[in-house]
mmCIF file of C-alpha atoms in Angstrom:
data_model
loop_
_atom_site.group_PDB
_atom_site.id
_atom_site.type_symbol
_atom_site.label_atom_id
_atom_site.label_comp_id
_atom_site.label_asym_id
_atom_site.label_seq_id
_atom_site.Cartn_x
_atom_site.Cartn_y
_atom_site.Cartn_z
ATOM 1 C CA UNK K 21 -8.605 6.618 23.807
ATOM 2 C CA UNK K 22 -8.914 2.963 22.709
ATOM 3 C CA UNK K 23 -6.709 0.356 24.726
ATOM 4 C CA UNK K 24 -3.856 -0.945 23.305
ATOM 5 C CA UNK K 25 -3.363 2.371 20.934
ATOM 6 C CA UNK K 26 -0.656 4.377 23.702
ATOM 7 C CA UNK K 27 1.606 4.653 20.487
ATOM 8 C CA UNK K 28 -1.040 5.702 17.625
ATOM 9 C CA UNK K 29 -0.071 9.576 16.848
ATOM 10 C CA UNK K 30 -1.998 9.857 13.678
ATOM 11 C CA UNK K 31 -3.566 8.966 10.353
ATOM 12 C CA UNK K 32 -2.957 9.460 6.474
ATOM 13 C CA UNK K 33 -4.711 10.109 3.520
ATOM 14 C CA UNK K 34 -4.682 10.511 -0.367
ATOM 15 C CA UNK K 35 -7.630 10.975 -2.779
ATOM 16 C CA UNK K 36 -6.421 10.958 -6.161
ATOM 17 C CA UNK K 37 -8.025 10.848 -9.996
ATOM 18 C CA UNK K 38 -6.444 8.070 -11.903
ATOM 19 C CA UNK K 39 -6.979 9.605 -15.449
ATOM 20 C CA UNK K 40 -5.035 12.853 -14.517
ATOM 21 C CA UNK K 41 -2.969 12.307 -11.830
ATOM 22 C CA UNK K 42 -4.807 15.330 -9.791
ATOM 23 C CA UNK K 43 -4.557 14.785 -6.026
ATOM 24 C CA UNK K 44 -8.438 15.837 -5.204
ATOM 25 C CA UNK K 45 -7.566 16.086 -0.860
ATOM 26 C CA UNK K 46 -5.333 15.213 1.451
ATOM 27 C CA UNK K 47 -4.856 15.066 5.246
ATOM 28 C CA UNK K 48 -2.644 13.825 7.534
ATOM 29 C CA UNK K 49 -3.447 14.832 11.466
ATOM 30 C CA UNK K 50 -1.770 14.210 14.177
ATOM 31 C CA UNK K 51 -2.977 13.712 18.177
ATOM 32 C CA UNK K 52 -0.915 15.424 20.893
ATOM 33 C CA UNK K 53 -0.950 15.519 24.624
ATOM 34 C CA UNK K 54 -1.503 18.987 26.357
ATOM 35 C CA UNK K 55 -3.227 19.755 30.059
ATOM 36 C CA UNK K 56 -7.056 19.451 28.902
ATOM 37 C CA UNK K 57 -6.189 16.314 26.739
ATOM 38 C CA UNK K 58 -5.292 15.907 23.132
ATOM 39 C CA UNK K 59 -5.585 18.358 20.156
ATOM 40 C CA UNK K 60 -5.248 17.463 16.674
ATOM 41 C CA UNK K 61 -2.455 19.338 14.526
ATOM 42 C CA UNK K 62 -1.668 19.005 10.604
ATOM 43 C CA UNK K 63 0.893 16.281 9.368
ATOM 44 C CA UNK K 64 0.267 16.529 6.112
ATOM 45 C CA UNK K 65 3.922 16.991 5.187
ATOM 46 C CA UNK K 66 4.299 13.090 6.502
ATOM 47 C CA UNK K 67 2.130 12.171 3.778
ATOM 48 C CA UNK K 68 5.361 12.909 1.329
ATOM 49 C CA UNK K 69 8.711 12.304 3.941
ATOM 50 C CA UNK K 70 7.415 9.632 6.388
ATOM 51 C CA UNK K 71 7.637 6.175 4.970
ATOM 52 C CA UNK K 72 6.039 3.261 6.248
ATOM 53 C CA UNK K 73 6.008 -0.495 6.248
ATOM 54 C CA UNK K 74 3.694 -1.029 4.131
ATOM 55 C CA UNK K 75 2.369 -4.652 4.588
ATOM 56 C CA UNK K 76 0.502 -6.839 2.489
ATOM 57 C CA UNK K 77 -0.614 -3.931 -0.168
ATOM 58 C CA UNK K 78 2.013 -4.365 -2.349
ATOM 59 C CA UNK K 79 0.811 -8.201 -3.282
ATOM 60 C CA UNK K 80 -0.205 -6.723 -6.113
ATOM 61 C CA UNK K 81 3.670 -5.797 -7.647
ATOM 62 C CA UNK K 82 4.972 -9.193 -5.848
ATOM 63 C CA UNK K 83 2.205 -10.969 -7.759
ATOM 64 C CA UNK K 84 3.246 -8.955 -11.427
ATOM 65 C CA UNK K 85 7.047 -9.977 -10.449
ATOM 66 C CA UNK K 86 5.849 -14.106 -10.157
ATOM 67 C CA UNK K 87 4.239 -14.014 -13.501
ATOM 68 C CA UNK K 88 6.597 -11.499 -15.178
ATOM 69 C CA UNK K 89 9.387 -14.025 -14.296
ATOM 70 C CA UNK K 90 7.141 -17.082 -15.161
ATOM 71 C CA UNK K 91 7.589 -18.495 -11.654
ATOM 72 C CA UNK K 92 4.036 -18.801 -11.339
ATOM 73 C CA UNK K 93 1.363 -18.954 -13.825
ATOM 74 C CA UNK K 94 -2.434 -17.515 -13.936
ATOM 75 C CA UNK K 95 -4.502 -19.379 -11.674
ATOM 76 C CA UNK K 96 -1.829 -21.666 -10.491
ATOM 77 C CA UNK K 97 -2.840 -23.072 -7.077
ATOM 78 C CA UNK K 98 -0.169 -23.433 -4.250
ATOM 79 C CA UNK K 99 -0.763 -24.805 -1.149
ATOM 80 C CA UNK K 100 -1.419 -22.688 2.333
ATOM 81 C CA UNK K 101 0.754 -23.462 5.512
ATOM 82 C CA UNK K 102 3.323 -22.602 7.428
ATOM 83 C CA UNK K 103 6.745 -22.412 5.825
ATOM 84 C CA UNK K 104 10.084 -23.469 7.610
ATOM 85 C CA UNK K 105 13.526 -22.140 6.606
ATOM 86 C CA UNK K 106 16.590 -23.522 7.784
ATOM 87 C CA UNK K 107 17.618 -21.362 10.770
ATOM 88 C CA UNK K 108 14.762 -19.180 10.788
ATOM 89 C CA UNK K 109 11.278 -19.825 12.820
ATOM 90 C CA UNK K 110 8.287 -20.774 10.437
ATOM 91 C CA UNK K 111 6.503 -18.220 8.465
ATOM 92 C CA UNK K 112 3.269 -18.285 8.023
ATOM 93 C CA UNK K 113 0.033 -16.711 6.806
ATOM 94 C CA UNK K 114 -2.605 -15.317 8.991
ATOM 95 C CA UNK K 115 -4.627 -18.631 8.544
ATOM 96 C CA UNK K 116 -3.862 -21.824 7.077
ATOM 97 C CA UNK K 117 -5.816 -21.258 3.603
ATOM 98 C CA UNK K 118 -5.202 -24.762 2.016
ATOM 99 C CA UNK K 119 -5.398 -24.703 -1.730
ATOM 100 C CA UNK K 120 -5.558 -21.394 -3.566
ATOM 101 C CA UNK K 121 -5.391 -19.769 -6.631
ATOM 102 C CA UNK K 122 -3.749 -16.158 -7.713
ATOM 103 C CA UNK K 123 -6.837 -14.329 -6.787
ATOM 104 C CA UNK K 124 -7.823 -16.205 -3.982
ATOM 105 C CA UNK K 125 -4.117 -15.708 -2.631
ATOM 106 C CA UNK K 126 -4.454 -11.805 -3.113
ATOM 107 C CA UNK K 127 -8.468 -11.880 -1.904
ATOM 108 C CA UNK K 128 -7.170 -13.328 1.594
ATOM 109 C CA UNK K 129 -3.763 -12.271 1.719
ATOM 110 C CA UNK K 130 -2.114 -15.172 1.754
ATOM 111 C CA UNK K 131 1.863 -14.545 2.978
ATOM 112 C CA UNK K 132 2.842 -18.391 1.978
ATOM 113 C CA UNK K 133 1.644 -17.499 -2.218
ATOM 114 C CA UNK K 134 3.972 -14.898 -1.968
ATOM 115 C CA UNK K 135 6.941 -16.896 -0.240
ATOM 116 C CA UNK K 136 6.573 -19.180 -2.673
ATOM 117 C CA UNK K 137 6.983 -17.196 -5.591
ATOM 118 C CA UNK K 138 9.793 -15.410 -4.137
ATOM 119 C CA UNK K 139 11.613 -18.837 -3.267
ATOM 120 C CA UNK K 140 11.229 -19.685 -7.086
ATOM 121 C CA UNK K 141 12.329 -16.284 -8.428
ATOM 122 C CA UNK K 142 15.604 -16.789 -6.215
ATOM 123 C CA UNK K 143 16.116 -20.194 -7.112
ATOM 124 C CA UNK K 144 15.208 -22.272 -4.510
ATOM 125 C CA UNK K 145 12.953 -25.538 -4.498
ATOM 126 C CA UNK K 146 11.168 -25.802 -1.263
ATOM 127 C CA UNK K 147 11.034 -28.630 0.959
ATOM 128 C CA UNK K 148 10.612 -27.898 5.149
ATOM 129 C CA UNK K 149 13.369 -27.038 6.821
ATOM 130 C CA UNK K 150 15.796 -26.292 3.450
ATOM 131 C CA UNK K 151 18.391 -24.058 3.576
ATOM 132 C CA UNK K 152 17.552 -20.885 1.511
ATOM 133 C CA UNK K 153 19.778 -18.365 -1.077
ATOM 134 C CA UNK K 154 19.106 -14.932 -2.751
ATOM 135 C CA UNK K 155 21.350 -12.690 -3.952
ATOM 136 C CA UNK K 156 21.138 -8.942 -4.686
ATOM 137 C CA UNK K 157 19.980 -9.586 -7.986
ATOM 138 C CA UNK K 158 17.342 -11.516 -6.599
ATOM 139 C CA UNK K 159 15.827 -8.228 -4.593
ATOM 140 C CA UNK K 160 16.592 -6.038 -7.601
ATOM 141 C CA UNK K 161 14.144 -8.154 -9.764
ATOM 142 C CA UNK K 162 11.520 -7.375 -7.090
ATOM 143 C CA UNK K 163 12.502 -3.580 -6.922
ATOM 144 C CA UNK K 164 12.399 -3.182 -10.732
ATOM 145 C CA UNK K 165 8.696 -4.094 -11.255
ATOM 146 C CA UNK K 166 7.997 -2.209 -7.766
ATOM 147 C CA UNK K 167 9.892 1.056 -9.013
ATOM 148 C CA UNK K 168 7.372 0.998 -12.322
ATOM 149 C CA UNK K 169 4.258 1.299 -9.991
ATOM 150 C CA UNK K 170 5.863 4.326 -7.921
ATOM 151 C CA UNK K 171 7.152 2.421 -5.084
ATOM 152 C CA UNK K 172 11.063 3.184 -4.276
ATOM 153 C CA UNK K 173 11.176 6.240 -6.684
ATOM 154 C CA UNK K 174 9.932 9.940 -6.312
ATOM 155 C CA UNK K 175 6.710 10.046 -7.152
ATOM 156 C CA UNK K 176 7.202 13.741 -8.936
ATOM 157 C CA UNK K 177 4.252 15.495 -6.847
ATOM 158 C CA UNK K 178 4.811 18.877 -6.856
ATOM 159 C CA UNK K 179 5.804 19.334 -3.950
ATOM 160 C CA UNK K 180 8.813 20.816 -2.401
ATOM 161 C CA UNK K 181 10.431 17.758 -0.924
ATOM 162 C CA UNK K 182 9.851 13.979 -1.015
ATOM 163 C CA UNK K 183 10.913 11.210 0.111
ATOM 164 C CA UNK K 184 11.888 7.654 -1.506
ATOM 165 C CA UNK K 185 11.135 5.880 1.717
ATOM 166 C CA UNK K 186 14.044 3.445 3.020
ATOM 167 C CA UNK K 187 15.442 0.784 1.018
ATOM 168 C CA UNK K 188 16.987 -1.955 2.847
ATOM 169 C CA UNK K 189 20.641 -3.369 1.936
ATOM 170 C CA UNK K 190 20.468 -6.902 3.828
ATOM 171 C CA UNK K 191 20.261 -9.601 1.244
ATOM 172 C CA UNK K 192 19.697 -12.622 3.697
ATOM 173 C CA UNK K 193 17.017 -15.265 2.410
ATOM 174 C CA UNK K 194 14.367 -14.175 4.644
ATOM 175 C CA UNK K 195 14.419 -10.879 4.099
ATOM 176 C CA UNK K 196 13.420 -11.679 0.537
ATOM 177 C CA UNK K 197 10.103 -13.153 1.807
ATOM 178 C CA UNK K 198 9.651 -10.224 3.868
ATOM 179 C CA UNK K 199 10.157 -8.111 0.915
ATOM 180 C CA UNK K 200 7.349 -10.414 -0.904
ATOM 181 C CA UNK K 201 4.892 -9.826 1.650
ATOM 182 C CA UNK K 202 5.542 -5.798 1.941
ATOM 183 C CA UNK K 203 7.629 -5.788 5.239
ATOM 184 C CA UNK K 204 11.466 -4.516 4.189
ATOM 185 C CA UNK K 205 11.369 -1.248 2.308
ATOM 186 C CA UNK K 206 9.501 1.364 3.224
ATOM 187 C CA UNK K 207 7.390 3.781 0.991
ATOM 188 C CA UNK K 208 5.164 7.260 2.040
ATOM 189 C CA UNK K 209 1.392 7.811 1.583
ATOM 190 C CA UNK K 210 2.005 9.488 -1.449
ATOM 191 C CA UNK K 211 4.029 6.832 -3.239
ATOM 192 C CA UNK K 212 1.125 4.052 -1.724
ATOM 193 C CA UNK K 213 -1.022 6.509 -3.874
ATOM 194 C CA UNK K 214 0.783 6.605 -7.143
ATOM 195 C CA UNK K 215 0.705 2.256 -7.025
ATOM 196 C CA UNK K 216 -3.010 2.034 -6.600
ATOM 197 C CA UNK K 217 -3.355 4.944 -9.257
ATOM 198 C CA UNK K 218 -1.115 3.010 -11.544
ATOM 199 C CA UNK K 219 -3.283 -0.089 -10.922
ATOM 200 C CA UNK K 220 -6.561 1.728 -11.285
ATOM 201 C CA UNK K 221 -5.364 3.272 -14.318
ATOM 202 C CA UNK K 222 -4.477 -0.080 -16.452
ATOM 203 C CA UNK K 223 -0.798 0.580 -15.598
ATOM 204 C CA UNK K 224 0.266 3.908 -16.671
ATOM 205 C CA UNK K 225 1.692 5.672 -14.648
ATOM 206 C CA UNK K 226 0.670 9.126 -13.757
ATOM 207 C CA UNK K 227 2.848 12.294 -11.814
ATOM 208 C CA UNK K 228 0.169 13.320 -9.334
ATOM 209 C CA UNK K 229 0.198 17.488 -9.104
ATOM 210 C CA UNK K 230 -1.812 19.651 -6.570
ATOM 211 C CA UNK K 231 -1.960 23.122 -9.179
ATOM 212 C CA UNK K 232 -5.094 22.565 -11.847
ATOM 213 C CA UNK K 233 -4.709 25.249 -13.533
ATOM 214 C CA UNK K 234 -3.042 29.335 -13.131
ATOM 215 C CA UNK K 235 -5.450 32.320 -13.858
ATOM 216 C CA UNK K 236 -5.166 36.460 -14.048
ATOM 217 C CA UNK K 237 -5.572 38.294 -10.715
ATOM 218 C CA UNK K 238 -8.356 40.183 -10.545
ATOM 219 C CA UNK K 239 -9.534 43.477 -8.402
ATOM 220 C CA UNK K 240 -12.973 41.701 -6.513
ATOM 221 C CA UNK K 241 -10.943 38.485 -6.141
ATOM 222 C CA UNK K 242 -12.606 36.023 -8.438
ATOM 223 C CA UNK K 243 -11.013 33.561 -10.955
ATOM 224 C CA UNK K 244 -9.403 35.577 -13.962
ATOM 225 C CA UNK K 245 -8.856 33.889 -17.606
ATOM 226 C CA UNK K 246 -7.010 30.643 -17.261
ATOM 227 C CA UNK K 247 -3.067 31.839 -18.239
ATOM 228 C CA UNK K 248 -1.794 27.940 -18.048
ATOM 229 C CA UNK K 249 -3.043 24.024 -16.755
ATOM 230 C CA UNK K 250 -1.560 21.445 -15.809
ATOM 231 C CA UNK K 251 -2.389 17.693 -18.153
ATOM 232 C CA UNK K 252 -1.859 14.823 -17.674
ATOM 233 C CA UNK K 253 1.725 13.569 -17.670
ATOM 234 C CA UNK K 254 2.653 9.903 -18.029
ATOM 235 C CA UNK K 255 6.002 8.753 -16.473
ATOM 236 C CA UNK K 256 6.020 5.290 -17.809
ATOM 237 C CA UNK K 257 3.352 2.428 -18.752
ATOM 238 C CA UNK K 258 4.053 -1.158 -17.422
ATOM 239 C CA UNK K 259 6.068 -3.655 -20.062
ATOM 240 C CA UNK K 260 4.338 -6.145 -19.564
ATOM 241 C CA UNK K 261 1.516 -8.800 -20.857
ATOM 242 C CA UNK K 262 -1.828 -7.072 -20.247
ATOM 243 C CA UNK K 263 -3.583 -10.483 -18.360
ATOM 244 C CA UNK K 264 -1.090 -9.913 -15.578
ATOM 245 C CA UNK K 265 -2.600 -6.072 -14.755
ATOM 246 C CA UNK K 266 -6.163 -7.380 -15.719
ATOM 247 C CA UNK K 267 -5.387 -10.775 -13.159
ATOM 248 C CA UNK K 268 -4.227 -8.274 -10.403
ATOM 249 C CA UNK K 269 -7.046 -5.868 -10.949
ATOM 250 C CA UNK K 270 -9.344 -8.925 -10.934
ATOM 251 C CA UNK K 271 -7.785 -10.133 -7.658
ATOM 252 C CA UNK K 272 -8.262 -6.286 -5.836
ATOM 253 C CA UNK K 273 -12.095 -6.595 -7.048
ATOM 254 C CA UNK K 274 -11.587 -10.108 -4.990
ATOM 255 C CA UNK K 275 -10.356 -8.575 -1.676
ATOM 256 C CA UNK K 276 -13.224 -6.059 -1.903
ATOM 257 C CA UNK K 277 -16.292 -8.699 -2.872
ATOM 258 C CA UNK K 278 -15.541 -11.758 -0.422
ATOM 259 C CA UNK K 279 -11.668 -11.192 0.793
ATOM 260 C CA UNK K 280 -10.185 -8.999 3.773
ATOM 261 C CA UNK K 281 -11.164 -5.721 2.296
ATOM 262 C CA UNK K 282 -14.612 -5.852 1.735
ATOM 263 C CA UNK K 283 -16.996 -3.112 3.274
ATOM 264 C CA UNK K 284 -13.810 -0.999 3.889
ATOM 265 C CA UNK K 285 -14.996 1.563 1.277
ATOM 266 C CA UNK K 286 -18.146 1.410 2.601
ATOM 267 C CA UNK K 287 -20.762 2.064 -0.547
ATOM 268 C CA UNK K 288 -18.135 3.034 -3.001
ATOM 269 C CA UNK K 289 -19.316 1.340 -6.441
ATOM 270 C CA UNK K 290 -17.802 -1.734 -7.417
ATOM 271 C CA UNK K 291 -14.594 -0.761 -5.537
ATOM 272 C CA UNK K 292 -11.072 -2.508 -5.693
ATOM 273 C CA UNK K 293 -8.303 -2.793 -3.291
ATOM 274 C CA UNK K 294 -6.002 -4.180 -0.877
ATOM 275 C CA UNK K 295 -5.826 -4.198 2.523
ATOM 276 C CA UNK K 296 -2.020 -4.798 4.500
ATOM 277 C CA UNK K 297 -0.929 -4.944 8.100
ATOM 278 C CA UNK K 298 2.730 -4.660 9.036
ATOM 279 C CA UNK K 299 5.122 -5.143 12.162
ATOM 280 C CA UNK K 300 6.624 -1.666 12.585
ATOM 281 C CA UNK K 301 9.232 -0.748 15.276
ATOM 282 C CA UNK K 302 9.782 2.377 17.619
ATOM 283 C CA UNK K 303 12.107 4.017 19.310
ATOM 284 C CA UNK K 304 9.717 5.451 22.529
ATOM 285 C CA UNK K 305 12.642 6.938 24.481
ATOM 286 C CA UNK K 306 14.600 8.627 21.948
ATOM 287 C CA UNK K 307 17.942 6.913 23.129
ATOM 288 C CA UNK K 308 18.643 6.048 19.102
ATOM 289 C CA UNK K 309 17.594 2.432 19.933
ATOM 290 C CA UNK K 310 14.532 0.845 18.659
ATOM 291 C CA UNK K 311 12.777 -0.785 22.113
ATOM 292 C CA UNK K 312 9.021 -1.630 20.492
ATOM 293 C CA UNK K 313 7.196 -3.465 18.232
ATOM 294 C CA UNK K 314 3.889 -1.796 16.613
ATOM 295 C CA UNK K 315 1.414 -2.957 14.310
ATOM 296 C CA UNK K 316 0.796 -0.169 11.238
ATOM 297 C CA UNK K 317 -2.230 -0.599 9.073
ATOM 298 C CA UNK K 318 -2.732 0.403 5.292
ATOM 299 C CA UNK K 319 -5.517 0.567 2.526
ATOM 300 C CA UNK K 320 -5.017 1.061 -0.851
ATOM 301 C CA UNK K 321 -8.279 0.877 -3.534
ATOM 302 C CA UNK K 322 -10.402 2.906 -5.895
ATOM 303 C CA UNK K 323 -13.892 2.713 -7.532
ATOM 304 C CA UNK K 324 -15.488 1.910 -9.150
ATOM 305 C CA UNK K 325 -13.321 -1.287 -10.620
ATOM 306 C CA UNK K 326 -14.547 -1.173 -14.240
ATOM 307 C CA UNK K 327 -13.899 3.010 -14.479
ATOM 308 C CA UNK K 328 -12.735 4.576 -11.691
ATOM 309 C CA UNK K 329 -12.813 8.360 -11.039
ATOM 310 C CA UNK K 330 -10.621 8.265 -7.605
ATOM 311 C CA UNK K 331 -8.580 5.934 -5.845
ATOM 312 C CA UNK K 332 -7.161 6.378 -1.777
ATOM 313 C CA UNK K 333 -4.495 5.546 0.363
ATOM 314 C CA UNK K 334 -4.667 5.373 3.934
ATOM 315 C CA UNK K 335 -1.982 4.520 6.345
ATOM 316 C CA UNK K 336 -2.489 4.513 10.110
ATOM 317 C CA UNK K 337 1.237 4.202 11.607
ATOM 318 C CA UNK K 338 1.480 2.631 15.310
ATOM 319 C CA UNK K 339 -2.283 1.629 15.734
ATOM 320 C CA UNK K 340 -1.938 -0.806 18.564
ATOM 321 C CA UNK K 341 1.204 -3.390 19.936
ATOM 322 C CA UNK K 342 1.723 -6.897 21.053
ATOM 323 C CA UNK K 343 1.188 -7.469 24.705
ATOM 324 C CA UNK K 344 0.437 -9.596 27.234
ATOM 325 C CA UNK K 345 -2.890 -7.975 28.791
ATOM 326 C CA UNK K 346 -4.899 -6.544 25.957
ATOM 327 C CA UNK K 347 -5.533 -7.886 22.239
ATOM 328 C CA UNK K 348 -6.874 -5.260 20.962
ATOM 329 C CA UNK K 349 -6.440 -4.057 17.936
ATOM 330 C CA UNK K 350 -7.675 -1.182 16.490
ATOM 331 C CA UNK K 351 -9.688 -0.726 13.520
ATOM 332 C CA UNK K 352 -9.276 3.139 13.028
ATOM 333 C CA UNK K 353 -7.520 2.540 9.534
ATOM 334 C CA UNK K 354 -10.392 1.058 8.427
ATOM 335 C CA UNK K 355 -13.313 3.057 9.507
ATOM 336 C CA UNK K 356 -11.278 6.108 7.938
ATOM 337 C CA UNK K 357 -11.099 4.344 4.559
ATOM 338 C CA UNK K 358 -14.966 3.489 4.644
ATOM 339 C CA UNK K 359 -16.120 6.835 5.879
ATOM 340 C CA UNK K 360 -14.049 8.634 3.385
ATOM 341 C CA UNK K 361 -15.055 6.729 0.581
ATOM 342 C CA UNK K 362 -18.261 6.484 0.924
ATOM 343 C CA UNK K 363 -18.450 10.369 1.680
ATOM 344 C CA UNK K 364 -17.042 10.892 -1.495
ATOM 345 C CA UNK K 365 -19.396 9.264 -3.438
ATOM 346 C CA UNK K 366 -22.203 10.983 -1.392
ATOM 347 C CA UNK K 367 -20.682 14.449 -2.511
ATOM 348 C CA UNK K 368 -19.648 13.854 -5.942
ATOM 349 C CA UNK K 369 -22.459 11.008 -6.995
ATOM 350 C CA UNK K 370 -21.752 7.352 -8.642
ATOM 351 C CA UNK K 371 -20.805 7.477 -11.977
ATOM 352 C CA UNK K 372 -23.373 6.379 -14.933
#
């Protein structure tokens, strides 16, 4: 076992096509302890009733909500560093980045773009140290554009039960920016899935379905004449000015290039995505009280950029924790999204 993973149960996974919505695999396995060790059993059920944190995957529908409200423009640059609201400790990105742009802000996941854009959208001018407002209305303008991608609404799979994941009710000012930067509400593989698909797919969104088609029984067992298929079936196409997909898609083709996420689907064509850590919490007793912090990992992407034939979610729940004696931190989110990926293409061939 690596160190620092005492907490790490399991990992997710979604391969879908973005044209029809067909889920092409999934698997969700979890590690338990027994006398010899650990054995692996199936949580693939997770996949549709566990939500997660998500982290910094969702830049994507925070940066469609900035331009959609014109509180920030294509290519506007905004300045990297810490943040300070009144009563709260600073926020920050994982760096100071300095100067960037809307692609460079989603290629190195900058938090501070996204605080930024979520100060304007609620009204606020920054200076250090201000005192912040939002209002309800001020999360529900977030939650709109998020619900059009698949995130906060049933996906539609067809499968027997689903989950919305857990929407938060707070409306203090800094849960806003954690809201901005994918760290309030909570959303399942399977919704993570039906956002990148909606990216991938030039914003349409498509209800993902496991059955391909029905067929006649027949005596030796092999496929009978197809009685009924399932096509494609759109559940909504996003409202909005076509540069703000194309910027976003742009910006994913960024993270994979030069930014966080590149190599992470391995030799995948041309790939696009976006990469997101969160601060998750645990209750390792079972007394009803949450006692420990966890870091959760995510991937979201698909390939190849310019006509993609699958996308993928991963999530890796509980990978390591803060503390004191060991810093590591485990990279098991990302090896899964390179191997898969790049197995995929091995099976199924690059596209012409």
């Amino acid at each position: 076992m690596e160190g620092n993973t005492e907490y790490y149960k399991g990992s997710y996974v979604v391969l879908s096509d973005p044209k029809t919505g067909g889920i092409l695999a999934i698997s969700g396995k979890n590690a338990v302890s027994n006398a010899t060790g650990y054995s692996l059993i199936d949580a693939s059920r997770n996949i549709f009733t566990s939500p997660m944190t998500p982290g910094s995957i969702v830049k994507g529908a925070s940066m469609l909500v900035g331009y959609t409200t014109g509180t920030v423009q294509i290519g506007e640059t905004i300045y990297d560093e810490c943040i300070k609201i009144a009563g709260t400790p600073e926020k920050c990105s994982h760096a100071k980045l300095g100067r960037i742009n809307d692609i460079e802000a989603l290629a190195y996941s900058s938090n501070v773009y996204q605080f930024h854009i979520a100060m304007r959208v609620s009204g606020n001018q920054y200076y250090y140290g201000m005192p912040m407002h939002a209002s309800l209305d001020d999360f529900e303008t977030y939650r709109n554009v998020f619900r059009q991608f698949g995130l906060g609404v049933k996906t539609g799979v067809d499968f027997p039960v689903e989950s919305v994941g857990n929407i938060g009710t707070g409306t203090s000012p800094g849960l806003l920016l954690d809201f901005a930067m994918g760290q309030y509400d909570t959303y399942t593989v399977m919704q993570m899935s039906q956002y990148i698909t909606t990216i991938a797919n030039d914003g349409v969104r498509i209800q993902p379905h496991f059955l391909k088609s029905v067929h006649e029984s027949t005596d030796d067992g092999s496929l009978g004449p197809e009685i009924s298929s399932v096509s494609r079936t759109e559940l909504g196409t996003l409202p909005y000015d076509e540069a703000y997909l194309d910027r976003i898609q742009e910006g994913f083709q960024a993270v994979m290039s030069y930014g966080l996420g590149k190599g992470v689907m391995g030799t995948s064509p041309n790939p696009a995505g976006k990469t997101g850590t969160s601060e998750t919490f645990l209750d390792t007793d079972g007394d009803g009280v949450i006692d420990t912090e966890t870091i959760s990992n995510a991937f979201v992407g698909y390939a190849p950029y310019d006509d993609p034939v699958m996308t993928i979610a991963v999530t890796s729940p509980d990978i390591s924790h803060p503390s004191t004696t060991n810093s590591y931190f485990s990279y098991v989110n990302r090896r899964l999204s390179k191997q898969i990926s790049s197995k995929f293409f091995e099976l199924y061939g690059n596209p012409a």
